[in-house]
Short mmCIF file of C-alpha atoms and ligand atoms in Angstrom, two decimals:
data_model
loop_
_atom_site.label_atom_id
_atom_site.label_comp_id
_atom_site.label_asym_id
_atom_site.label_seq_id
_atom_site.Cartn_x
_atom_site.Cartn_y
_atom_site.Cartn_z
CA UNK Q 1 -6.37 22.89 32.41
CA UNK Q 2 -7.04 19.16 32.59
CA UNK Q 3 -9.85 18.00 30.26
CA UNK Q 4 -11.25 14.60 31.19
CA UNK Q 5 -12.51 12.06 28.70
CA UNK Q 6 -13.34 8.40 28.94
CA UNK Q 7 -11.77 7.76 25.55
CA UNK Q 8 -9.06 9.79 23.85
CA UNK Q 9 -8.00 9.06 20.31
CA UNK Q 10 -4.73 10.58 19.17
CA UNK Q 11 -4.69 11.13 15.39
CA UNK Q 12 -7.53 12.43 13.23
CA UNK Q 13 -6.95 10.20 10.23
CA UNK Q 14 -8.80 7.24 8.74
CA UNK Q 15 -8.19 4.89 11.67
CA UNK Q 16 -8.90 7.54 14.32
CA UNK Q 17 -12.27 8.54 12.87
CA UNK Q 18 -13.40 5.00 12.11
CA UNK Q 19 -12.51 3.86 15.63
CA UNK Q 20 -14.17 6.86 17.30
CA UNK Q 21 -17.41 6.49 15.33
CA UNK Q 22 -17.71 2.77 16.01
CA UNK Q 23 -17.03 3.20 19.73
CA UNK Q 24 -19.59 5.99 20.03
CA UNK Q 25 -22.24 3.98 18.20
CA UNK Q 26 -21.89 1.12 20.66
CA UNK Q 27 -21.44 3.37 23.71
CA UNK Q 28 -23.41 6.59 23.15
CA UNK Q 29 -22.81 7.80 26.70
CA UNK Q 30 -19.02 7.74 26.61
CA UNK Q 31 -17.19 11.05 26.42
CA UNK Q 32 -14.88 10.71 23.43
CA UNK Q 33 -12.41 13.11 21.78
CA UNK Q 34 -10.09 12.93 18.79
CA UNK Q 35 -6.87 14.95 19.17
CA UNK Q 36 -5.34 16.01 15.87
CA UNK Q 37 -2.10 17.97 15.53
CA UNK Q 38 -3.06 19.52 12.18
CA UNK Q 39 -5.50 22.34 11.54
CA UNK Q 40 -7.60 19.96 9.49
CA UNK Q 41 -8.43 16.28 9.79
CA UNK Q 42 -8.43 13.35 7.36
CA UNK Q 43 -5.76 14.88 5.16
CA UNK Q 44 -4.52 11.56 3.81
CA UNK Q 45 -8.03 10.44 3.00
CA UNK Q 46 -8.44 13.63 1.00
CA UNK Q 47 -5.39 13.01 -1.21
CA UNK Q 48 -5.80 9.24 -1.33
CA UNK Q 49 -6.29 7.34 -4.56
CA UNK Q 50 -5.47 10.43 -6.61
CA UNK Q 51 -8.29 12.33 -4.84
CA UNK Q 52 -10.80 9.51 -5.38
CA UNK Q 53 -10.03 7.45 -2.23
CA UNK Q 54 -9.58 3.77 -2.92
CA UNK Q 55 -11.62 2.72 0.11
CA UNK Q 56 -11.18 -1.05 -0.08
CA UNK Q 57 -10.68 -3.98 -2.45
CA UNK Q 58 -13.24 -6.42 -3.81
CA UNK Q 59 -11.65 -9.43 -2.17
CA UNK Q 60 -14.17 -10.86 0.23
CA UNK Q 61 -12.46 -13.99 1.58
CA UNK Q 62 -10.44 -13.20 4.75
CA UNK Q 63 -7.62 -15.60 3.89
CA UNK Q 64 -7.26 -14.23 0.35
CA UNK Q 65 -7.53 -10.63 1.54
CA UNK Q 66 -4.79 -11.18 4.14
CA UNK Q 67 -2.39 -12.34 1.38
CA UNK Q 68 -2.07 -8.72 0.25
CA UNK Q 69 -0.23 -7.68 3.40
CA UNK Q 70 3.55 -8.24 3.31
CA UNK Q 71 3.52 -7.32 7.00
CA UNK Q 72 0.44 -8.42 8.94
CA UNK Q 73 -0.83 -11.36 6.87
CA UNK Q 74 -1.02 -13.75 9.82
CA UNK Q 75 -2.21 -11.23 12.40
CA UNK Q 76 -5.02 -9.80 10.26
CA UNK Q 77 -6.69 -13.12 9.55
CA UNK Q 78 -8.69 -13.14 12.81
CA UNK Q 79 -9.67 -9.45 12.55
CA UNK Q 80 -10.81 -9.97 8.92
CA UNK Q 81 -13.22 -12.65 10.13
CA UNK Q 82 -14.78 -9.90 12.26
CA UNK Q 83 -14.71 -7.08 9.74
CA UNK Q 84 -13.85 -7.74 6.09
CA UNK Q 85 -14.16 -5.72 2.88
CA UNK Q 86 -17.82 -6.74 2.49
CA UNK Q 87 -18.49 -5.18 5.90
CA UNK Q 88 -16.75 -1.99 4.76
CA UNK Q 89 -19.12 -1.76 1.77
CA UNK Q 90 -22.10 -2.28 4.07
CA UNK Q 91 -20.83 0.18 6.69
CA UNK Q 92 -20.56 2.97 4.15
CA UNK Q 93 -23.81 1.99 2.38
CA UNK Q 94 -25.64 2.25 5.72
CA UNK Q 95 -24.42 5.83 5.88
CA UNK Q 96 -25.49 6.69 2.35
CA UNK Q 97 -22.11 6.15 0.63
CA UNK Q 98 -22.21 3.68 -2.27
CA UNK Q 99 -18.96 2.12 -3.43
CA UNK Q 100 -18.22 0.82 -6.94
CA UNK Q 101 -15.79 -1.86 -8.14
CA UNK Q 102 -13.27 -1.15 -10.90
CA UNK Q 103 -11.97 -3.83 -13.29
CA UNK Q 104 -8.87 -4.48 -11.17
CA UNK Q 105 -10.91 -4.92 -7.96
CA UNK Q 106 -10.24 -1.50 -6.43
CA UNK Q 107 -13.30 0.10 -4.83
CA UNK Q 108 -14.07 3.83 -4.85
CA UNK Q 109 -17.05 5.94 -3.83
CA UNK Q 110 -19.49 6.24 -6.74
CA UNK Q 111 -18.88 10.00 -6.60
CA UNK Q 112 -15.17 9.39 -7.47
CA UNK Q 113 -14.35 11.93 -4.76
CA UNK Q 114 -12.61 11.40 -1.43
CA UNK Q 115 -14.67 14.30 -0.09
CA UNK Q 116 -17.65 11.91 0.07
CA UNK Q 117 -15.78 9.78 2.61
CA UNK Q 118 -14.65 12.84 4.57
CA UNK Q 119 -18.20 14.24 4.66
CA UNK Q 120 -19.53 10.88 5.85
CA UNK Q 121 -17.05 10.82 8.76
CA UNK Q 122 -17.62 14.46 9.69
CA UNK Q 123 -21.40 13.98 9.73
CA UNK Q 124 -21.03 10.92 11.90
CA UNK Q 125 -18.80 12.55 14.54
CA UNK Q 126 -21.26 15.44 14.70
CA UNK Q 127 -24.26 13.14 15.07
CA UNK Q 128 -22.50 11.09 17.76
CA UNK Q 129 -21.19 14.17 19.59
CA UNK Q 130 -17.54 13.19 19.41
CA UNK Q 131 -15.22 16.13 20.11
CA UNK Q 132 -12.73 16.74 17.32
CA UNK Q 133 -9.94 18.95 18.69
CA UNK Q 134 -7.53 20.20 16.04
CA UNK Q 135 -4.12 21.91 16.48
CA UNK Q 136 -3.50 19.61 19.45
CA UNK Q 137 -0.13 18.01 18.89
CA UNK Q 138 0.48 15.31 21.46
CA UNK Q 139 3.90 15.72 23.07
CA UNK Q 140 3.86 13.13 25.83
CA UNK Q 141 1.76 10.42 27.41
CA UNK Q 142 1.98 9.17 30.98
CA UNK Q 143 0.29 6.25 32.69
CA UNK Q 144 -1.26 6.91 36.10
CA UNK Q 145 -2.94 4.36 38.37
CA UNK Q 146 -6.12 3.96 36.39
CA UNK Q 147 -5.87 6.74 33.85
CA UNK Q 148 -3.66 8.11 31.07
CA UNK Q 149 -2.39 11.67 31.04
CA UNK Q 150 -1.86 13.19 27.60
CA UNK Q 151 -0.03 16.46 27.07
CA UNK Q 152 -0.40 18.42 23.87
CA UNK Q 153 1.28 21.68 22.86
CA UNK Q 154 -1.71 23.52 24.38
CA UNK Q 155 -3.41 21.43 27.03
CA UNK Q 156 -3.32 18.46 29.35
CA UNK Q 157 -5.94 15.75 29.00
CA UNK Q 158 -6.73 12.65 30.96
CA UNK Q 159 -8.64 9.56 29.92
CA UNK Q 160 -9.39 5.99 30.94
CA UNK Q 161 -8.55 4.48 27.58
CA UNK Q 162 -5.97 5.89 25.20
CA UNK Q 163 -6.09 4.99 21.52
CA UNK Q 164 -3.12 5.82 19.29
CA UNK Q 165 -3.90 6.21 15.58
CA UNK Q 166 -1.07 8.51 14.50
CA UNK Q 167 -0.08 6.57 11.37
CA UNK Q 168 3.61 6.60 10.48
CA UNK Q 169 4.53 9.50 12.74
CA UNK Q 170 8.18 9.09 13.86
CA UNK Q 171 7.86 11.24 17.00
CA UNK Q 172 5.02 9.15 18.37
CA UNK Q 173 6.95 5.97 17.59
CA UNK Q 174 9.92 7.38 19.50
CA UNK Q 175 7.64 8.24 22.40
CA UNK Q 176 6.17 4.75 22.48
CA UNK Q 177 9.64 3.26 22.25
CA UNK Q 178 10.69 5.22 25.32
CA UNK Q 179 7.58 3.94 27.06
CA UNK Q 180 8.76 0.38 26.41
CA UNK Q 181 7.23 -0.73 23.11
CA UNK Q 182 9.39 -2.24 20.39
CA UNK Q 183 9.24 -0.30 17.12
CA UNK Q 184 10.20 -2.09 13.91
CA UNK Q 185 12.35 0.43 12.00
CA UNK Q 186 10.35 2.28 9.36
CA UNK Q 187 11.22 1.96 5.67
CA UNK Q 188 9.19 3.15 2.68
CA UNK Q 189 6.89 0.77 0.83
CA UNK Q 190 4.99 1.21 -2.46
CA UNK Q 191 7.50 3.01 -4.64
CA UNK Q 192 8.54 2.92 -8.28
CA UNK Q 193 11.99 2.01 -9.62
CA UNK Q 194 14.38 4.58 -11.13
CA UNK Q 195 16.03 3.11 -14.22
CA UNK Q 196 18.07 4.87 -16.86
CA UNK Q 197 18.36 2.57 -19.85
CA UNK Q 198 18.31 3.13 -23.60
CA UNK Q 199 15.89 0.24 -24.06
CA UNK Q 200 13.09 2.13 -22.32
CA UNK Q 201 14.24 5.70 -22.91
CA UNK Q 202 11.53 6.75 -25.36
CA UNK Q 203 8.81 4.35 -24.28
CA UNK Q 204 7.11 6.40 -21.56
CA UNK Q 205 3.46 5.39 -21.13
CA UNK Q 206 3.86 1.90 -22.59
CA UNK Q 207 2.47 -0.93 -20.50
CA UNK Q 208 2.99 -4.70 -20.81
CA UNK Q 209 2.07 -7.69 -18.65
CA UNK Q 210 5.41 -8.94 -17.39
CA UNK Q 211 7.10 -10.97 -14.69
CA UNK Q 212 9.81 -9.14 -12.74
CA UNK Q 213 12.41 -10.68 -10.43
CA UNK Q 214 14.94 -9.00 -8.19
CA UNK Q 215 18.27 -10.63 -9.02
CA UNK Q 216 19.91 -12.37 -6.07
CA UNK Q 217 16.67 -12.74 -4.09
CA UNK Q 218 13.44 -14.71 -4.12
CA UNK Q 219 11.42 -11.57 -4.81
CA UNK Q 220 9.25 -11.74 -7.91
CA UNK Q 221 5.92 -10.32 -9.04
CA UNK Q 222 3.71 -10.40 -12.10
CA UNK Q 223 1.38 -7.77 -13.44
CA UNK Q 224 1.12 -4.81 -15.75
CA UNK Q 225 4.49 -3.03 -15.94
CA UNK Q 226 4.33 0.64 -16.86
CA UNK Q 227 7.30 2.45 -18.37
CA UNK Q 228 7.54 5.95 -16.94
CA UNK Q 229 9.68 9.02 -17.39
CA UNK Q 230 11.93 7.84 -14.53
CA UNK Q 231 11.92 4.10 -14.98
CA UNK Q 232 9.30 1.48 -14.21
CA UNK Q 233 6.03 1.51 -12.30
CA UNK Q 234 2.69 -0.35 -12.44
CA UNK Q 235 1.13 -2.99 -10.17
CA UNK Q 236 3.93 -5.55 -10.68
CA UNK Q 237 6.66 -3.11 -9.64
CA UNK Q 238 4.65 -1.72 -6.71
CA UNK Q 239 4.00 -5.25 -5.46
CA UNK Q 240 7.76 -5.93 -5.56
CA UNK Q 241 8.45 -2.70 -3.67
CA UNK Q 242 6.03 -3.72 -0.91
CA UNK Q 243 7.21 -7.32 -0.50
CA UNK Q 244 10.83 -6.25 -0.82
CA UNK Q 245 10.56 -3.08 1.31
CA UNK Q 246 13.17 -4.18 3.85
CA UNK Q 247 15.49 -6.02 1.44
CA UNK Q 248 15.55 -3.15 -1.06
CA UNK Q 249 16.18 -0.63 1.72
CA UNK Q 250 19.17 -2.72 2.83
CA UNK Q 251 20.42 -2.60 -0.78
CA UNK Q 252 20.03 1.19 -0.62
CA UNK Q 253 17.77 0.89 -3.66
CA UNK Q 254 20.65 -0.26 -5.89
CA UNK Q 255 19.80 -3.61 -7.44
CA UNK Q 256 19.21 -5.47 -10.70
CA UNK Q 257 15.83 -6.65 -11.96
CA UNK Q 258 15.16 -9.35 -14.55
CA UNK Q 259 12.13 -8.67 -16.71
CA UNK Q 260 10.32 -11.40 -18.61
CA UNK Q 261 8.20 -9.59 -21.18
CA UNK Q 262 6.60 -12.94 -22.06
CA UNK Q 263 5.53 -13.52 -18.46
CA UNK Q 264 5.84 -17.27 -17.78
CA UNK Q 265 7.50 -18.30 -21.07
CA UNK Q 266 10.97 -19.77 -20.58
CA UNK Q 267 14.04 -18.82 -22.61
CA UNK Q 268 13.95 -22.20 -24.40
CA UNK Q 269 10.26 -21.90 -25.34
CA UNK Q 270 10.81 -18.33 -26.51
CA UNK Q 271 13.68 -19.49 -28.73
CA UNK Q 272 11.47 -22.20 -30.26
CA UNK Q 273 8.72 -19.65 -30.94
CA UNK Q 274 11.24 -17.31 -32.59
CA UNK Q 275 12.52 -20.13 -34.82
CA UNK Q 276 8.94 -20.78 -35.96
CA UNK Q 277 8.42 -17.07 -36.62
CA UNK Q 278 11.62 -17.06 -38.70
CA UNK Q 279 10.15 -19.81 -40.91
CA UNK Q 280 6.63 -18.40 -41.14
CA UNK Q 281 7.50 -14.74 -41.73
CA UNK Q 282 10.80 -15.13 -43.55
CA UNK Q 283 10.10 -12.29 -45.99
CA UNK Q 284 8.85 -9.81 -43.40
CA UNK Q 285 10.92 -7.21 -41.55
CA UNK Q 286 11.50 -8.32 -37.96
CA UNK Q 287 11.19 -4.99 -36.18
CA UNK Q 288 8.02 -3.89 -38.02
CA UNK Q 289 5.34 -5.75 -36.09
CA UNK Q 290 5.31 -7.21 -32.59
CA UNK Q 291 4.50 -10.94 -32.79
CA UNK Q 292 3.75 -10.90 -29.06
CA UNK Q 293 1.07 -9.36 -26.92
CA UNK Q 294 2.82 -6.04 -26.28
CA UNK Q 295 3.13 -2.78 -28.22
CA UNK Q 296 5.19 -2.47 -31.42
CA UNK Q 297 7.42 0.24 -29.95
CA UNK Q 298 8.55 -2.04 -27.16
CA UNK Q 299 9.17 -4.85 -29.66
CA UNK Q 300 11.26 -2.53 -31.83
CA UNK Q 301 13.36 -1.54 -28.83
CA UNK Q 302 13.86 -5.21 -27.86
CA UNK Q 303 15.00 -6.11 -31.38
CA UNK Q 304 17.50 -3.24 -31.41
CA UNK Q 305 18.83 -4.35 -27.99
CA UNK Q 306 19.29 -7.83 -29.48
CA UNK Q 307 21.58 -6.44 -32.17
CA UNK Q 308 19.02 -6.76 -34.99
CA UNK Q 309 19.11 -3.76 -37.35
CA UNK Q 310 15.72 -2.17 -38.11
CA UNK Q 311 15.58 -3.29 -41.77
CA UNK Q 312 16.50 -6.95 -41.33
CA UNK Q 313 14.08 -9.67 -42.47
CA UNK Q 314 13.24 -12.73 -40.36
CA UNK Q 315 15.01 -14.96 -42.91
CA UNK Q 316 18.24 -13.06 -42.38
CA UNK Q 317 18.63 -13.12 -38.62
CA UNK Q 318 21.50 -15.20 -37.34
CA UNK Q 319 21.39 -17.88 -34.65
CA UNK Q 320 23.27 -15.53 -32.34
CA UNK Q 321 20.71 -12.76 -32.89
CA UNK Q 322 17.82 -15.17 -32.25
CA UNK Q 323 19.43 -16.24 -28.97
CA UNK Q 324 19.97 -12.61 -27.97
CA UNK Q 325 16.33 -11.85 -28.83
CA UNK Q 326 15.03 -14.75 -26.72
CA UNK Q 327 17.23 -13.52 -23.89
CA UNK Q 328 16.02 -9.90 -24.15
CA UNK Q 329 12.42 -11.16 -24.20
CA UNK Q 330 12.58 -13.45 -21.20
CA UNK Q 331 15.49 -12.26 -19.10
CA UNK Q 332 16.18 -8.59 -19.73
CA UNK Q 333 18.33 -7.19 -16.95
CA UNK Q 334 17.88 -3.58 -15.83
CA UNK Q 335 19.91 -1.76 -13.19
CA UNK Q 336 17.77 0.12 -10.65
CA UNK Q 337 19.32 3.25 -9.14
CA UNK Q 338 16.99 4.64 -6.52
CA UNK Q 339 13.24 4.93 -6.13
CA UNK Q 340 10.45 7.46 -6.65
CA UNK Q 341 7.26 8.05 -4.71
CA UNK Q 342 4.12 6.52 -6.15
CA UNK Q 343 1.83 9.52 -5.93
CA UNK Q 344 -1.50 7.67 -5.82
CA UNK Q 345 -0.67 5.79 -2.63
CA UNK Q 346 2.35 5.26 -0.44
CA UNK Q 347 2.86 3.85 3.00
CA UNK Q 348 5.59 3.11 5.50
CA UNK Q 349 6.51 -0.40 6.50
CA UNK Q 350 7.44 -0.65 10.18
CA UNK Q 351 5.80 0.42 13.41
CA UNK Q 352 4.72 -1.18 16.67
CA UNK Q 353 5.92 -4.77 16.81
CA UNK Q 354 2.99 -7.07 16.07
CA UNK Q 355 3.97 -9.40 18.90
CA UNK Q 356 3.15 -6.67 21.41
CA UNK Q 357 -0.49 -6.25 20.33
CA UNK Q 358 -3.51 -8.40 21.15
CA UNK Q 359 -5.29 -8.69 17.80
CA UNK Q 360 -8.59 -9.63 19.43
CA UNK Q 361 -8.79 -6.18 21.03
CA UNK Q 362 -5.94 -4.10 19.50
CA UNK Q 363 -4.78 -3.46 23.06
CA UNK Q 364 -1.11 -3.22 23.97
CA UNK Q 365 0.13 -6.39 25.64
CA UNK Q 366 2.48 -4.25 27.73
CA UNK Q 367 0.20 -1.44 28.93
CA UNK Q 368 -3.46 -1.96 29.84
CA UNK Q 369 -5.90 0.58 28.39
CA UNK Q 370 -3.51 1.57 25.59
CA UNK Q 371 -4.72 0.67 22.10
CA UNK Q 372 -3.53 0.98 18.50
CA UNK Q 373 -5.23 1.04 15.08
CA UNK Q 374 -4.18 1.76 11.51
CA UNK Q 375 -0.74 2.36 10.10
CA UNK Q 376 0.94 2.98 13.49
CA UNK Q 377 1.36 -0.81 13.82
CA UNK Q 378 3.80 -2.77 11.69
CA UNK Q 379 1.19 -3.59 9.04
CA UNK Q 380 1.12 -2.44 5.46
CA UNK Q 381 -0.21 -3.69 2.18
CA UNK Q 382 0.29 -3.61 -1.55
CA UNK Q 383 -1.57 -0.91 -3.43
CA UNK Q 384 -5.30 -1.32 -4.13
CA UNK Q 385 -7.32 -0.17 -1.10
CA UNK Q 386 -5.83 -2.67 1.36
CA UNK Q 387 -4.13 -0.05 3.56
CA UNK Q 388 -7.44 1.63 4.33
CA UNK Q 389 -9.02 -1.78 4.92
CA UNK Q 390 -6.45 -2.29 7.67
CA UNK Q 391 -7.49 1.04 9.23
CA UNK Q 392 -11.21 0.09 9.08
CA UNK Q 393 -10.70 -3.46 10.36
CA UNK Q 394 -8.39 -2.58 13.25
CA UNK Q 395 -10.65 0.33 14.24
CA UNK Q 396 -13.73 -1.88 14.19
CA UNK Q 397 -12.12 -4.72 16.18
CA UNK Q 398 -10.91 -2.23 18.77
CA UNK Q 399 -14.35 -0.60 19.10
CA UNK Q 400 -16.06 -3.97 19.27
CA UNK Q 401 -13.80 -5.08 22.11
CA UNK Q 402 -14.76 -2.01 24.14
CA UNK Q 403 -18.46 -2.49 23.40
C1 FAD Y 1 -0.77 10.04 -1.26
C2 FAD Y 1 -1.36 8.84 -0.58
C3 FAD Y 1 -2.45 8.19 -1.16
C4 FAD Y 1 -2.99 7.05 -0.55
N1 FAD Y 1 -4.06 6.42 -1.14
C5 FAD Y 1 -4.59 5.31 -0.58
C6 FAD Y 1 -5.72 4.68 -1.17
O1 FAD Y 1 -6.32 5.16 -2.12
N2 FAD Y 1 -6.16 3.52 -0.58
C7 FAD Y 1 -5.56 2.97 0.54
O2 FAD Y 1 -6.00 1.94 1.01
N3 FAD Y 1 -4.51 3.60 1.13
C8 FAD Y 1 -4.02 4.75 0.60
N4 FAD Y 1 -2.96 5.37 1.20
C9 FAD Y 1 -2.48 4.84 2.48
C10 FAD Y 1 -3.45 5.32 3.56
O3 FAD Y 1 -3.67 6.70 3.37
C11 FAD Y 1 -2.90 5.07 4.96
O4 FAD Y 1 -2.60 3.72 5.12
C12 FAD Y 1 -3.95 5.49 5.99
O5 FAD Y 1 -4.23 6.87 5.86
C13 FAD Y 1 -3.51 5.20 7.41
O6 FAD Y 1 -4.48 5.73 8.27
P1 FAD Y 1 -4.10 6.13 9.76
O7 FAD Y 1 -5.33 6.76 10.32
O8 FAD Y 1 -3.49 4.97 10.44
O9 FAD Y 1 -2.95 7.21 9.62
P2 FAD Y 1 -3.02 8.67 8.99
O10 FAD Y 1 -4.04 8.74 7.93
O11 FAD Y 1 -1.62 9.02 8.64
O12 FAD Y 1 -3.52 9.59 10.19
C14 FAD Y 1 -2.72 9.88 11.31
C15 FAD Y 1 -3.14 11.20 11.89
O13 FAD Y 1 -2.47 11.41 13.12
C16 FAD Y 1 -2.08 12.74 13.19
N5 FAD Y 1 -0.96 12.88 14.14
C17 FAD Y 1 0.31 12.43 13.97
N6 FAD Y 1 1.06 12.76 15.05
C18 FAD Y 1 0.25 13.39 15.93
C19 FAD Y 1 0.44 13.96 17.22
N7 FAD Y 1 1.62 13.95 17.82
N8 FAD Y 1 -0.62 14.52 17.84
C20 FAD Y 1 -1.84 14.55 17.25
N9 FAD Y 1 -2.06 14.04 16.02
C21 FAD Y 1 -1.04 13.46 15.36
C22 FAD Y 1 -1.69 13.10 11.76
O14 FAD Y 1 -1.68 14.48 11.55
C23 FAD Y 1 -2.78 12.39 11.00
O15 FAD Y 1 -3.93 13.17 10.81
C24 FAD Y 1 -2.42 6.54 0.64
C25 FAD Y 1 -1.35 7.20 1.22
C26 FAD Y 1 -0.83 8.34 0.64
C27 FAD Y 1 0.31 9.04 1.30
#
């Protein structure tokens, strides 16, 4: 059987639904279908943000918003002028979904449940009479004279315009590569670092604002660093994993990081501060109380690593110990051996080469009437709601260009 549609969207995820809904709103008469290989749709939305769905980020200036995309910063600038995070808030509000801002700028539905977003999308496709066809795994696509033929495991479809929103699906990338598109090799982004080190062994759950550098590279990031069961996580580490996705993959996730627990303070300034502390608190025990803005347990571990026994007073620490302490505070080296998945959000860097997409329309520059939106293209962001914003923005721009 050959089912005919004007628009076919392959992939029932965030980008697929957002694109379909926006096209149908502008063109109510078009016959549109979403083909999804799974039995259910919007699975990633469901598990996103720990089940709460971090829909977007409260950064409303296109240029600033674009800075959160290690891949796609330049290309997204134009699209963000068309549809930015403020538009996302309005889009959902117009459909009865209020979003709230958390202290770190992440935005979630007021309900704190991703189901609210799923329900909103499902209601919209029903209202707009978009066909959602599940268990339809696309196996091949073929370009005819003025149509596209799409074969799934069950049926053959044809359409005038074909929109691919299959996220980081390797088989679809392979298929598009065979068709002639360049695919930038996929590597994971947004992961935490595995570190086995006595200095952090018993400190699980402790968080400190730190600056972290990857030794032998220009990669560095600042932010809360969280010590976990396996090593280190938190916004600073995740940011490094995103910006360094390709470099760290090349290193096979074996590298050294340098942690500055005092953030911007240099070794020399730290040493001066420690000398002053030695004078001021001469009669007090060094390891007892953290003189810096991080927890006592971390301070105790740093003093031990600097060769200062637990019962030593400030007056009694040697010059060598003070130097070691300043070094452990501002330049503590940790060996990373592997990575772990960050369960709240993870993405794949890589995908359709950005040079082959027209970012005014999201159309392929190689094949007319073939379009892309969402994670299928070589765009990804740091954690915080930016990856969904890419899905919303690319979907909107695409729909707008068809309107
Ligand atoms: C655990 C987790 C939590 C996350 N949390 C957040 C968050 O809170 N905020 C945020 O901004 N980002 C988050 N992300 C990232 C975000 O989910 C993705 O960037 C986003 O879902 C990409 O949307 P997409 O529609 O492009 O791709 P997807 O959501 O991956 O959708 C692609 C769809 O295509 C379907 N498909 C694939 N191949 C075929 C085929 N051959 N035929 C038919 N259908 C096919 C898939 O089954 C899928 O339904 C999270 C990711 C994960 C894994």
